[in-house]
Amino acid sequence: MSVTRVTIKDVARSAGVSIATVSNVLNGTGRVSADTVRTVRRAIQELKYSPSQAARNLKDKKSRLIAVIVPLLHKGFLHDNPFYWQLVGGIEEGARAHRLHIMLVGADSEESYSFVKERHLDGLIVIGAFEGSEALERIVQWGVPSVFVDSYLADPNVYQILSDDEKGGYLGTKHLIDLGHRNIALLTGEIEPNGVHEARFLGYRRALKEAGIGYRPAWAVEEPPTMEGGARSVPRILALQGVSAVFATSDVAAMGLLSGLSERGLSVPRDLSVAGFDDLPYSRFATPPLTTVAQDIGLKGREAVRLLQAHMDNKEPPYRRKLIPVELKARQSTRFLEEGEGEPVDANEIRKGGDG
Amino acid sequence: MSVTRVTIKDVARSAGVSIATVSNVLNGTGRVSADTVRTVRRAIQELKYSPSQAARNLKDKKSRLIAVIVPLLHKGFLHDNPFYWQLVGGIEEGARAHRLHIMLVGADSEESYSFVKERHLDGLIVIGAFEGSEALERIVQWGVPSVFVDSYLADPNVYQILSDDEKGGYLGTKHLIDLGHRNIALLTGEIEPNGVHEARFLGYRRALKEAGIGYRPAWAVEEPPTMEGGARSVPRILALQGVSAVFATSDVAAMGLLSGLSERGLSVPRDLSVAGFDDLPYSRFATPPLTTVAQDIGLKGREAVRLLQAHMDNKEPPYRRKLIPVELKARQSTRFLEEGEGEPVDANEIRKGGDG
DNA sequence: CTGAAAGCGCTTACAG
DNA sequence: CTGAAAGCGCTTACAG
C-alpha cells in the first residue's frame, strides 16, 4: 500500500555517483562519460526508477500538463454533444504525440481557473469561449499559453482554431439552393455575436443573397444545438409557409429534427430536405443518412495541440488563427425539388397525416 | 509572460508572520489566533495567492489528480462510442464534487503507466480492462487505489463498478419473447471470458432457456460494438432463417443495424424488431426511437469516483463491487408479433424489396 | 567529467 | 499561539 518511492538518491547510491550525475544522464545535460552513463542507466533499469514529475514541476515550473476546458451545458453536466468527444479524442491524440498529458475540466462561467496556477499548467485549450467573458479575460491577462477552439475572439493576438464556419454555412445552403429549394429555413443555436452559429448564419445569408432569395428573420429558428432542440423546433419550422428545406447548424439538431418529423409521420427528404453541420460519426448512419457539412473534428483537436505547443515553445507559429476546412457531404436527407413543388409542405395538411 | 509567482513567503512577509503560520491558516491546522487568521487571510486576498499544488504534491505525495484510462480502439484513436463521453462526463462531475481533477489518458495494451508514479496520481479509474492483461497486473501490484469500470475482474479485492449486464441481457431478450418472438438473434461484441458482452450474452441465454427456446450458436452474431459493426451485420442477420427480432448488446450496434436495414429497404419494427443496450441520449431520437436496456451512465461515472475516493481515504466502502441497475425502455423499434407470423423475414424475398 | 550545495514552495514535527 | 528548520525529489549553476 505505502509505495516506497525509488528516488534519484537510490539510483545515485546504487550507481556510485552523485545525484547531479544521475540527473545529467536522465536529461542528457552536462558532460558525462560513456561509462558513467552506462552504469547509471543500468541502475535506473534495475531499480525501475522513473523521475518524479512533481519534483520537476517545482524546479522547472513546467508540468507537461495542459488543461482542456469544456463548456458545461447546464450546471454540473458536460455538454452531451458527441462532437466534444471527437474533439477531445483529437486533442488527446495530439497531446500524446507531444508527450503532454491532458486534464479535462468542465467549466461554467463561475470557474475561477485557479488550478491553472496551482498546478503550474503549461497551457490551456479552451473550447467555445465567448468574447468578453470574465474567465477569458483572466486567462488572457495571465499570459498562460492558450489556444481557443470554436471561440471567435476578436483579439488578433489570441491563438485560435476554427472551422471555416461561414463557408460551411454557405455550402450547406448553396447545396439546397442548387437542388431547387428557395424556401430554406435555418435551424441554429443562439446567434451570439462572434459565435460559431453567427458565422454559419452569415454563410446562409450569403448563399441566399447570391441566389437572389430574400432573407426573412423568422426563418432563422433559434433552438439549443441539441437533439432536444432539434426535435422541439418542428412546430416552428412547419409554421413557415412553403418551407421545403432546413439547414441545421449542427448535426445533433438535424437529427433531433429528423426524429421530430418522423414522429409526425413526415418523411425526409420527401416532405422536407434536411442538412446538418459537423458530420458526426453518427450522421451517415442516421435514417436517412444525413447530408451535412463535414469538418475533420479529430484534426481540429490535433491542430489545437500543435498550435499550443508552438506557443509554449515561444516559437512564433506560422499563424495565430487557423481555419479547418469544411466540405459538403451530400447524402440522402436532401433531395431535388421538382418543378412546381414550390410549397410541398402544408402544416395543416400534415397534421392529418399518419402518426408513424 | 514570465509569471512571477506569489508564494507563501510573500504572504508571510506581507502579514508579518512566518510561513508556517500561513500554512496553518491555509490548512486549518495547528493553533492560530483569530486575529492572526484574519491578518493572513487579508494578505492572501490582497496578493491573490493560491498555493502551489506542485509543492504540495512533493510534500504530501498527494496530487488530488486521478487518471481516467479509456481504451484506445485502434492505435491512436479514442473509442468513438458516445458512451464514453457520457461516462467521462459522469466521472468529471463526480471528481468536481470531490475536489479532484481528472487526467484523461487513452491507453492501449502497450501503455507503461509510468505516469501514475511520476505524477503521484492519487488514483485511477480504468474503463474496460481485461482479466490477465499486463497493464492490469501492474496496476494492481503497485497498489495504487483503482476502480475498474465495465471490466469484470475475478479478483474479489479489486474495486469495480459494473452494470447489471446479465440482467440487462435477460430483460432485453425477455421483452422480445414477451412480444411473441422466438427467433431472436443476438448482435454482440466479441464474447470474451468475463467481459461485458459475455454477461449480456448469458442473460440472453437465460431468457431463452426460461422460455423453452433452444440456443443456436450461429444466432449470436459477433461484430465490433460500433455503428460500422452493426451495419455490417445485416447480411449475417438476414441469413438467419425466420429471424424476427435482434437484441443488440450496444445501442451503437443497434443503430448501425437500423441504418443497414433501412438501406436495404427493410422497415423496423415491421420487418424486424430491434432492441439495444445503453440508452444513449441519441437512442430516443433514432428512427424509429430505439427500444433499449437503459443504464444510468452518468451515475456509473459518479459512483466510480465515490468508490475511488473511499478507497483513497482508506475507508472500507460498503462494497467492493457495485452493480448499476438496468431497466428496459420499450420504444418503437420492437413490436408485437402476430399469430402465425413465425417467419416474417425471408432473406430472398427481401432482396426483391424496395431499395429505399 | 563529476560532485557539493542551493533552491523550487510547500508541510510538519518540534521548540519555545 | 508562533517560528526556525528539515525535508519532499528534483535541476542547475558553480567549483574542481
XYZ file of C-alpha atoms (C1' of nucleotides) in Angstrom:
744
model
C 0.000 0.000 0.000
C 2.568 2.571 1.096
C 4.593 2.936 -2.053
C 8.202 3.399 -1.033
C 9.273 5.509 -3.917
C 12.576 4.953 -5.666
C 14.288 8.322 -5.839
C 17.247 9.765 -7.621
C 19.232 9.209 -4.447
C 18.693 5.480 -4.604
C 19.917 5.418 -8.151
C 22.952 7.549 -7.269
C 23.871 5.302 -4.396
C 23.406 2.158 -6.450
C 25.479 3.549 -9.315
C 28.093 5.037 -7.023
C 27.742 8.552 -8.394
C 26.194 11.822 -7.287
C 22.590 12.719 -7.844
C 23.721 15.530 -10.132
C 25.254 12.988 -12.436
C 22.133 10.868 -12.446
C 20.140 13.952 -13.276
C 22.544 14.712 -16.097
C 22.224 11.331 -17.719
C 18.480 11.497 -17.223
C 18.256 14.762 -19.092
C 21.187 14.412 -21.439
C 22.640 17.576 -19.960
C 26.218 18.293 -18.862
C 29.190 16.181 -19.776
C 29.091 12.603 -18.658
C 31.454 9.820 -19.708
C 30.014 6.980 -21.717
C 30.982 4.577 -18.953
C 29.141 6.507 -16.284
C 26.123 6.807 -18.499
C 26.054 3.075 -18.848
C 26.367 2.421 -15.140
C 23.661 4.892 -14.304
C 21.353 3.553 -16.965
C 21.754 0.091 -15.568
C 20.946 1.248 -12.060
C 17.849 3.019 -13.368
C 16.698 -0.149 -15.056
C 17.326 -2.316 -12.080
C 15.568 -0.082 -9.652
C 12.779 0.663 -12.122
C 13.313 4.295 -11.398
C 11.249 6.978 -13.001
C 11.717 10.592 -12.000
C 9.072 12.427 -10.056
C 7.204 14.889 -12.206
C 6.039 16.595 -9.054
C 9.606 17.439 -8.099
C 10.431 18.527 -11.601
C 7.400 20.768 -11.697
C 8.592 22.525 -8.638
C 12.001 23.216 -10.110
C 11.047 23.895 -13.704
C 7.631 25.380 -13.337
C 6.800 23.079 -16.206
C 4.250 20.361 -15.759
C 3.830 18.886 -19.219
C 0.178 19.032 -18.321
C -2.352 21.057 -20.232
C -5.974 21.616 -19.391
C -8.799 21.116 -21.817
C -11.676 23.342 -20.833
C -15.032 22.065 -21.991
C -18.186 24.088 -21.512
C -20.721 22.812 -19.035
C -24.145 22.864 -20.603
C -26.190 23.073 -17.504
C -24.680 23.219 -14.098
C -22.656 20.135 -13.438
C -23.123 18.436 -16.732
C -20.772 18.143 -19.647
C -22.318 19.045 -22.924
C -23.747 15.831 -24.299
C -22.907 16.552 -27.902
C -20.694 13.713 -29.152
C -18.855 16.422 -31.046
C -16.907 17.111 -27.876
C -15.828 13.555 -27.517
C -14.471 13.601 -31.043
C -12.667 16.821 -30.373
C -11.253 15.720 -27.056
C -10.176 12.500 -28.750
C -8.207 14.523 -31.275
C -6.667 16.592 -28.517
C -5.718 13.521 -26.549
C -4.080 12.080 -29.613
C -2.177 15.272 -30.298
C -1.128 15.546 -26.680
C 0.206 12.028 -26.688
C 2.272 12.819 -29.763
C 3.738 15.824 -27.966
C 4.292 13.912 -24.728
C 1.801 16.044 -22.894
C -0.974 14.942 -20.607
C -4.393 16.483 -20.558
C -6.526 17.444 -17.636
C -10.175 17.558 -18.559
C -12.201 20.187 -16.830
C -15.790 21.111 -17.348
C -16.171 24.782 -16.599
C -19.043 27.146 -16.232
C -18.884 30.904 -16.107
C -18.075 30.836 -12.407
C -14.934 28.796 -12.743
C -12.012 30.588 -11.132
C -9.317 28.791 -13.081
C -7.143 28.910 -10.009
C -5.986 25.410 -10.833
C -4.043 26.782 -13.765
C -1.571 28.492 -11.491
C -1.788 25.987 -8.677
C -0.891 23.101 -10.911
C 1.636 25.007 -12.961
C -0.205 24.044 -16.118
C 1.847 24.561 -19.232
C -1.062 25.552 -21.374
C -4.787 25.616 -21.976
C -7.098 24.563 -24.739
C -10.410 26.298 -24.297
C -13.417 25.126 -26.244
C -16.227 27.526 -27.053
C -15.293 30.610 -25.043
C -17.062 33.865 -25.668
C -15.729 37.320 -26.234
C -15.943 39.410 -23.140
C -16.403 36.586 -20.658
C -14.664 37.147 -17.375
C -12.917 33.817 -17.465
C -11.464 34.640 -20.809
C -10.141 37.989 -19.635
C -8.427 36.352 -16.743
C -6.770 33.733 -18.851
C -5.503 36.148 -21.464
C -4.308 38.505 -18.781
C -2.235 35.848 -17.045
C -0.426 35.137 -20.232
C -0.736 31.378 -19.832
C -0.247 29.891 -23.311
C -3.728 29.200 -24.594
C -5.474 28.091 -27.713
C -9.151 28.782 -28.193
C -11.220 26.396 -30.239
C -14.514 27.482 -31.795
C -14.440 30.736 -29.912
C -14.318 33.632 -32.369
C -12.356 36.118 -30.383
C -11.589 39.466 -31.926
C -8.169 39.915 -30.321
C -5.693 39.188 -33.139
C -3.033 38.106 -30.662
C -5.045 35.221 -29.376
C -4.379 31.757 -30.784
C -7.440 30.208 -32.340
C -8.584 27.133 -34.180
C -11.851 27.445 -36.001
C -13.728 25.693 -38.697
C -14.443 27.623 -41.800
C -17.942 28.152 -40.484
C -19.047 30.931 -42.784
C -18.079 28.859 -45.771
C -19.789 25.850 -44.252
C -22.977 27.848 -43.822
C -22.673 28.939 -47.392
C -22.010 25.459 -48.756
C -24.887 23.856 -46.916
C -27.333 26.487 -48.059
C -25.963 26.545 -51.582
C -26.439 22.814 -51.822
C -30.122 23.202 -51.032
C -30.468 26.063 -53.482
C -28.767 24.008 -56.179
C -31.351 21.317 -55.542
C -34.059 23.817 -56.400
C -35.080 24.899 -52.920
C -35.868 28.545 -52.269
C -37.791 28.360 -49.028
C -34.991 27.316 -46.765
C -35.194 27.563 -43.009
C -32.138 27.828 -40.818
C -32.174 25.836 -37.601
C -29.462 27.321 -35.457
C -28.138 27.647 -31.950
C -28.404 31.049 -30.412
C -26.828 33.574 -32.740
C -24.411 35.335 -30.449
C -22.120 37.989 -31.813
C -18.870 36.405 -32.955
C -20.116 32.927 -32.223
C -19.849 29.831 -34.335
C -23.544 29.926 -35.096
C -23.375 33.503 -36.241
C -20.655 32.624 -38.735
C -22.751 29.806 -40.133
C -25.758 32.077 -40.217
C -23.756 34.620 -42.205
C -22.849 31.930 -44.724
C -26.514 31.059 -45.021
C -27.352 34.648 -45.777
C -24.586 34.981 -48.320
C -25.845 31.956 -50.248
C -29.389 33.286 -50.121
C -28.328 36.695 -51.344
C -26.223 35.276 -54.124
C -29.273 33.373 -55.357
C -31.472 36.412 -55.109
C -33.535 34.959 -52.316
C -34.703 37.381 -49.693
C -33.808 36.770 -46.070
C -36.675 36.545 -43.607
C -35.715 36.746 -39.937
C -38.490 34.397 -38.879
C -36.818 31.709 -40.957
C -33.795 31.615 -38.727
C -35.151 29.408 -35.998
C -33.040 29.502 -32.853
C -33.035 26.456 -30.620
C -30.288 24.937 -28.489
C -27.909 22.868 -30.630
C -29.019 19.599 -29.112
C -31.244 16.742 -30.174
C -33.938 18.051 -27.868
C -33.651 21.440 -29.511
C -33.954 19.947 -32.963
C -36.970 17.910 -32.023
C -38.613 20.870 -30.373
C -38.158 23.054 -33.439
C -40.600 21.037 -35.522
C -43.731 23.137 -34.982
C -41.823 26.355 -35.554
C -40.365 25.029 -38.777
C -43.645 23.667 -40.059
C -45.263 27.011 -39.399
C -43.064 28.501 -42.098
C -45.266 28.763 -45.180
C -43.848 26.809 -48.064
C -40.719 25.574 -46.347
C -39.125 22.783 -48.360
C -35.698 22.526 -46.771
C -33.944 23.099 -43.470
C -30.287 23.749 -42.935
C -29.321 22.970 -39.349
C -26.079 24.370 -37.982
C -25.325 21.180 -36.100
C -25.816 17.507 -36.761
C -27.354 16.914 -33.383
C -30.065 19.478 -34.073
C -30.588 17.993 -37.533
C -31.023 14.569 -36.033
C -33.443 15.824 -33.447
C -35.360 17.381 -36.286
C -35.327 14.118 -38.230
C -36.734 12.418 -35.197
C -39.412 15.028 -34.601
C -40.502 14.921 -38.213
C -40.665 11.161 -38.268
C -42.796 11.255 -35.158
C -45.303 13.375 -37.025
C -45.329 10.952 -39.886
C -43.326 13.218 -42.135
C -40.714 11.708 -44.354
C -37.272 13.113 -45.092
C -36.368 14.047 -47.764
C -39.760 13.548 -49.360
C -41.607 16.128 -47.299
C -38.637 18.178 -46.240
C -34.958 18.201 -47.104
C -32.655 18.437 -44.089
C -28.936 19.197 -43.987
C -26.685 19.364 -40.945
C -23.254 20.518 -39.910
C -20.357 18.552 -38.333
C -20.506 15.111 -39.884
C -20.523 13.235 -36.627
C -19.717 9.551 -36.889
C -23.437 9.001 -36.339
C -24.615 11.041 -39.207
C -24.036 8.643 -42.026
C -25.966 6.057 -40.038
C -28.968 8.253 -39.495
C -32.247 7.406 -41.170
C -31.948 8.674 -43.807
C -28.173 9.176 -43.918
C -27.678 12.843 -43.243
C -26.431 15.353 -45.785
C -24.052 17.551 -43.869
C -21.176 19.991 -43.913
C -18.237 17.932 -42.778
C -15.333 19.129 -40.717
C -12.460 16.967 -39.530
C -13.045 17.198 -35.821
C -10.109 14.998 -34.892
C -7.806 17.167 -36.957
C -9.157 20.190 -35.188
C -8.090 18.734 -31.873
C -4.668 17.743 -33.092
C -4.075 21.148 -34.629
C -5.049 22.818 -31.387
C -2.308 20.908 -29.585
C 0.202 21.674 -32.293
C -0.506 25.355 -32.089
C -0.381 25.293 -28.320
C 2.936 23.508 -28.324
C 4.412 26.124 -30.652
C 3.074 28.801 -28.368
C 4.530 27.122 -25.288
C 7.879 26.803 -27.025
C 7.784 30.513 -27.725
C 8.169 29.686 -31.348
C 6.106 32.081 -33.357
C 3.846 29.717 -35.292
C 3.024 30.388 -38.930
C -0.399 31.654 -37.901
C -2.406 32.759 -34.938
C -5.740 31.734 -36.283
C -6.190 28.565 -38.221
C -9.259 27.650 -40.222
C -10.078 23.976 -40.570
C -11.591 23.321 -43.993
C -15.165 22.186 -44.433
C -16.758 20.227 -47.195
C -20.245 19.234 -48.203
C -21.230 15.590 -47.909
C -24.385 15.018 -49.868
C -26.261 12.003 -48.587
C -29.900 11.024 -48.543
C -31.611 13.588 -46.376
C -31.813 16.189 -49.123
C -33.443 15.850 -52.490
C -34.002 17.655 -55.737
C -37.125 19.769 -55.731
C -39.178 19.164 -58.863
C -40.594 21.969 -60.957
C -43.740 23.342 -59.391
C -43.044 21.847 -55.996
C -42.867 25.282 -54.517
C -44.806 24.518 -51.391
C -44.634 20.833 -50.713
C -45.385 21.119 -47.055
C -48.555 22.499 -45.639
C -48.677 22.360 -41.908
C -52.424 21.819 -41.791
C -52.352 19.052 -44.268
C -49.556 17.402 -42.332
C -51.455 17.237 -39.122
C -53.919 14.980 -40.812
C -51.093 12.654 -41.884
C -50.132 9.345 -40.320
C -48.670 9.242 -36.884
C -45.784 6.896 -37.668
C 4.670 36.395 -19.904
C 7.022 35.291 -17.130
C 4.576 34.784 -14.325
C 6.245 35.932 -11.136
C 4.514 33.617 -8.788
C 3.170 34.779 -5.445
C 4.460 32.346 -2.850
C 3.769 31.604 0.735
C 6.795 33.714 1.608
C 5.235 36.796 0.086
C 2.130 36.247 2.109
C 4.134 35.697 5.279
C 6.116 38.858 4.741
C 3.046 40.893 3.968
C 1.197 39.574 7.007
C 4.236 39.834 9.251
C 4.161 36.188 10.277
C 6.106 33.035 9.499
C 5.366 30.804 6.569
C 4.429 28.058 9.000
C 1.624 30.213 10.279
C 0.416 30.979 6.801
C 0.453 27.284 6.050
C -1.530 26.644 9.214
C -4.285 29.066 8.368
C -4.312 27.731 4.830
C -4.891 24.217 6.042
C -6.745 24.911 9.227
C -4.060 23.029 11.121
C -2.274 23.970 14.328
C -3.455 26.626 16.734
C -3.707 30.113 15.300
C -5.308 33.127 16.984
C -8.362 34.559 15.355
C -6.524 37.824 14.866
C -3.658 36.242 13.018
C -6.033 34.259 10.880
C -7.691 37.463 9.846
C -4.445 39.218 9.001
C -3.202 36.299 6.988
C -6.488 35.902 5.166
C -6.358 39.531 4.192
C -2.824 39.214 2.855
C -3.852 36.171 0.841
C -6.727 38.086 -0.676
C -4.647 41.101 -1.480
C -1.863 39.195 -3.106
C -4.276 36.830 -4.840
C -2.236 33.998 -3.504
C -3.068 30.412 -4.227
C -0.801 27.641 -3.005
C 1.273 25.617 -5.409
C -0.119 22.148 -5.871
C 3.221 21.111 -7.262
C 4.929 21.913 -3.993
C 2.203 20.248 -2.014
C 2.466 17.144 -4.126
C 6.102 16.890 -3.324
C 5.494 17.064 0.383
C 2.301 15.085 0.652
C 2.678 12.629 -2.161
C -0.907 13.554 -2.841
C -1.848 15.201 -6.086
C -5.620 15.362 -5.964
C -5.308 14.179 -9.520
C -6.742 10.931 -10.757
C -6.336 9.380 -14.156
C -9.193 8.115 -16.246
C -7.948 5.389 -18.530
C -10.011 4.989 -21.660
C -9.343 2.178 -24.102
C -7.927 3.096 -27.460
C -9.901 1.371 -30.174
C -7.297 1.338 -32.834
C -3.863 2.704 -32.305
C -4.003 6.384 -31.515
C -7.744 6.781 -31.542
C -10.155 7.070 -28.694
C -13.098 4.783 -28.983
C -15.752 6.748 -30.833
C -18.690 5.397 -28.882
C -20.514 8.349 -27.302
C -20.986 6.067 -24.347
C -17.508 7.047 -23.217
C -18.289 10.709 -23.324
C -21.293 10.130 -21.102
C -19.232 8.102 -18.718
C -16.342 10.542 -18.618
C -18.882 13.304 -18.102
C -20.161 11.498 -15.036
C -16.646 10.985 -13.772
C -15.789 14.634 -14.292
C -18.861 15.613 -12.369
C -18.040 13.266 -9.529
C -14.452 14.435 -9.467
C -15.513 18.042 -9.224
C -17.727 17.206 -6.279
C -14.759 15.570 -4.559
C -12.375 18.387 -5.471
C -10.320 16.114 -7.660
C -9.055 16.755 -11.134
C -9.005 14.168 -13.841
C -6.307 13.378 -16.320
C -7.705 11.709 -19.395
C -5.482 9.140 -20.989
C -6.187 6.873 -23.885
C -4.255 3.696 -23.376
C -3.529 0.665 -25.444
C -2.028 -2.591 -24.284
C 1.475 -1.181 -24.543
C 0.938 1.664 -22.146
C 3.521 1.570 -19.372
C 1.506 3.608 -16.892
C 4.727 5.144 -15.681
C 2.886 8.445 -15.394
C 0.988 7.094 -12.434
C 4.096 7.093 -10.283
C 5.749 10.051 -11.949
C 2.806 12.294 -11.344
C 1.988 10.927 -7.909
C -1.543 10.221 -9.032
C -3.913 9.607 -6.171
C -5.972 7.065 -8.004
C -7.090 5.504 -11.238
C -10.375 4.826 -12.906
C -9.880 2.226 -15.576
C -12.551 1.621 -18.154
C -12.887 -1.740 -19.843
C -9.790 -3.565 -18.658
C -9.475 -7.270 -19.198
C -8.557 -10.030 -16.838
C -4.988 -11.093 -17.259
C -3.795 -8.039 -19.143
C -0.285 -6.976 -18.271
C -1.293 -3.412 -17.599
C -3.852 -4.587 -15.116
C -1.369 -6.746 -13.268
C 0.986 -3.846 -12.945
C -1.645 -1.534 -11.582
C -2.975 -3.975 -9.047
C 0.537 -4.871 -7.989
C 1.515 -1.267 -7.310
C -1.400 -0.903 -5.008
C -2.428 2.454 -6.449
C -6.069 2.954 -5.486
C -8.047 1.953 -8.530
C -11.588 1.422 -9.624
C -12.367 -0.638 -12.653
C -15.426 0.151 -14.695
C -17.002 -2.430 -17.001
C -14.085 -4.752 -16.506
C -15.286 -7.982 -14.917
C -12.250 -8.941 -12.941
C -12.336 -12.087 -10.885
C -10.164 -10.809 -8.038
C -12.595 -10.082 -5.203
C -10.286 -7.457 -3.732
C -10.482 -5.227 -6.743
C -12.913 -2.321 -6.726
C -15.394 -2.477 -9.551
C -18.370 -0.675 -10.983
C -20.454 -2.647 -13.413
C -23.857 -2.515 -14.892
C -26.145 -5.372 -14.147
C -25.302 -6.715 -17.568
C -26.592 -10.220 -17.166
C -29.928 -8.899 -16.047
C -29.916 -6.416 -18.895
C -29.322 -9.207 -21.364
C -32.158 -11.080 -19.789
C -34.542 -8.128 -19.794
C -33.903 -7.222 -23.402
C -34.407 -10.762 -24.584
C -37.407 -11.323 -22.336
C -39.043 -8.240 -23.761
C -38.781 -9.687 -27.251
C -40.059 -13.040 -26.090
C -42.996 -11.380 -24.371
C -43.813 -9.728 -27.681
C -44.137 -13.156 -29.208
C -40.727 -13.514 -30.810
C -38.967 -16.839 -30.709
C -36.367 -16.449 -33.384
C -34.189 -13.852 -31.736
C -30.683 -13.099 -32.902
C -28.064 -11.615 -30.604
C -25.825 -8.949 -32.087
C -22.884 -8.691 -29.767
C -19.319 -7.508 -29.422
C -16.751 -10.222 -29.144
C -17.712 -12.548 -26.324
C -14.588 -12.597 -24.221
C -14.490 -14.531 -20.977
C -15.586 -12.260 -18.128
C -16.359 -9.403 -20.462
C -19.376 -7.166 -20.528
C -20.642 -8.781 -23.694
C -20.379 -12.213 -22.208
C -22.542 -11.176 -19.284
C -25.199 -9.820 -21.614
C -24.947 -12.935 -23.705
C -25.531 -15.037 -20.614
C -28.663 -13.043 -19.852
C -29.859 -13.664 -23.387
C -29.403 -17.376 -22.918
C -31.156 -17.391 -19.591
C -34.224 -15.727 -21.067
C -34.223 -18.136 -23.977
C -33.921 -21.111 -21.724
C -36.638 -19.902 -19.420
C -38.968 -19.643 -22.412
C -38.003 -23.074 -23.649
C -36.299 -21.734 -26.733
C -33.203 -23.565 -27.838
C -29.960 -21.648 -28.183
C -28.261 -21.796 -31.560
C -24.648 -20.581 -31.608
C -24.972 -19.189 -35.121
C -27.592 -16.799 -33.767
C -25.062 -14.986 -31.631
C -23.569 -12.744 -34.265
C -20.292 -11.189 -33.157
C -19.341 -7.833 -34.633
C -17.478 -4.902 -33.120
C -19.790 -2.819 -30.913
C -19.752 0.128 -33.295
C -22.119 1.568 -35.857
C -19.985 0.084 -38.602
C -20.208 -3.285 -36.918
C -23.972 -3.041 -36.676
C -24.345 -2.046 -40.297
C -22.037 -4.803 -41.405
C -24.000 -7.440 -39.524
C -27.036 -7.120 -41.750
C -26.326 -9.959 -44.189
C -25.367 -12.289 -41.369
C -28.562 -11.488 -39.513
C -30.760 -11.824 -42.551
C -29.231 -15.200 -43.286
C -30.797 -16.495 -40.089
C -33.905 -18.407 -41.181
C -37.023 -16.941 -39.670
C -35.373 -14.243 -37.600
C -37.956 -11.759 -36.391
C -36.026 -9.849 -33.749
C -32.499 -8.809 -32.873
C -31.183 -7.924 -29.483
C -28.003 -5.873 -29.811
C -25.711 -5.575 -26.803
C -24.994 -1.917 -27.531
C -27.010 0.984 -28.858
C -24.358 1.916 -31.362
C -24.524 -1.535 -32.927
C -28.319 -1.388 -32.880
C -28.249 1.938 -34.669
C -25.804 0.686 -37.248
C -28.174 -2.192 -37.770
C -31.124 0.170 -38.134
C -29.181 2.037 -40.755
C -28.139 -1.074 -42.631
C -31.677 -2.389 -42.656
C -33.104 0.877 -43.861
C -30.576 0.902 -46.663
C -31.935 -2.411 -47.819
C -35.446 -1.109 -47.763
C -36.371 -3.010 -44.658
C -38.510 -1.364 -42.082
C -38.133 -1.579 -38.328
C -40.106 -2.837 -36.472
C -42.314 -4.076 -39.311
C -39.783 -6.441 -40.827
C -37.591 -6.885 -37.841
C -37.764 -5.841 -34.194
C -34.529 -4.357 -32.845
C -33.559 -3.683 -29.250
C -30.330 -2.177 -27.977
C -28.394 -1.665 -24.761
C -27.176 1.546 -23.099
C -29.862 4.120 -23.781
C -27.532 6.709 -25.233
C -29.017 10.198 -25.390
C -29.283 9.638 -29.091
C -31.333 6.495 -28.911
C -34.702 8.003 -28.259
C -34.161 10.194 -31.312
C -33.348 7.315 -33.598
C -35.740 6.419 -36.393
C -37.651 4.646 -35.036
C -36.947 5.509 -31.399
C -34.934 2.622 -30.089
C -36.166 0.121 -27.547
C -33.223 -0.447 -25.259
C -31.920 -1.600 -21.921
C -31.121 1.613 -20.106
C -28.325 2.164 -17.667
C -27.556 5.439 -15.970
C -24.160 6.082 -17.469
C -23.602 9.354 -15.654
C -24.378 7.675 -12.344
C -21.877 4.998 -13.218
C -19.180 7.629 -13.559
C -20.121 9.397 -10.369
C -20.218 6.124 -8.434
C -16.785 5.224 -9.719
C -15.384 8.414 -8.242
C -17.195 7.864 -4.970
C -15.803 4.385 -4.628
C -12.336 5.567 -5.566
C -12.460 8.343 -3.012
C -13.414 5.874 -0.285
C -10.579 3.665 -1.382
C -8.115 6.554 -1.338
C -9.287 7.532 2.111
C -8.617 4.003 3.267
C -12.184 3.839 4.376
C -13.503 0.417 3.689
C -16.513 1.150 1.493
C -19.704 -0.816 1.922
C -18.857 -2.857 -1.148
C -16.046 -3.689 -3.495
C -18.185 -4.351 -6.475
C -21.189 -2.250 -7.275
C -23.847 -3.100 -9.819
C -25.609 -0.215 -11.518
C -29.241 -1.157 -12.142
C -30.640 -1.540 -15.618
C -34.146 -1.170 -16.879
C -35.991 -1.799 -20.086
C -37.176 1.159 -22.107
C -39.712 -0.009 -24.626
C -39.931 2.369 -27.548
C -40.840 1.948 -31.179
C -38.210 -0.335 -32.626
C -39.819 -3.508 -31.329
C -43.319 -4.758 -31.984
C -45.745 -7.470 -31.083
C -45.512 -10.457 -33.350
C -48.954 -11.536 -34.539
C -50.128 -15.110 -34.504
C -48.704 -17.042 -37.427
C -46.029 -14.521 -38.142
C -43.451 -17.126 -37.365
C -41.145 -16.308 -40.185
C -41.830 -12.791 -41.274
C -38.472 -12.274 -42.894
C -37.197 -14.293 -45.775
C -33.835 -13.148 -46.976
C -34.608 -13.927 -50.587
C -37.870 -12.162 -50.558
C -36.228 -9.122 -49.016
C -33.718 -8.718 -51.745
C -36.540 -8.176 -54.153
C -37.923 -5.449 -51.921
C -37.654 -1.707 -52.420
C -34.321 -0.014 -52.062
C -35.496 2.895 -50.017
C 33.967 14.632 -16.403
C 31.946 14.858 -11.557
C 30.062 16.447 -7.057
C 28.513 19.664 -3.181
C 25.159 22.904 -2.478
C 21.321 25.903 -3.167
C 16.695 26.298 -4.117
C 11.819 25.378 -6.174
C 7.189 26.184 -2.454
C 5.245 23.879 0.473
C 4.077 20.924 5.312
C 5.228 19.041 9.563
C 7.126 17.921 13.785
C 9.443 20.285 17.382
C 10.750 24.082 20.479
C 9.551 27.837 22.834
C -0.173 30.655 19.852
C 4.068 31.134 16.805
C 8.507 30.358 14.357
C 13.030 28.053 12.867
C 14.341 24.183 10.490
C 14.215 19.957 7.972
C 12.801 17.708 4.065
C 9.846 16.195 -0.173
C 12.871 14.902 -5.177
C 14.461 17.077 -8.400
C 17.724 20.675 -11.575
C 21.156 23.994 -12.134
C 24.914 26.863 -11.786
C 29.407 26.587 -9.878
C 33.803 24.571 -8.400
C 37.179 21.472 -9.004
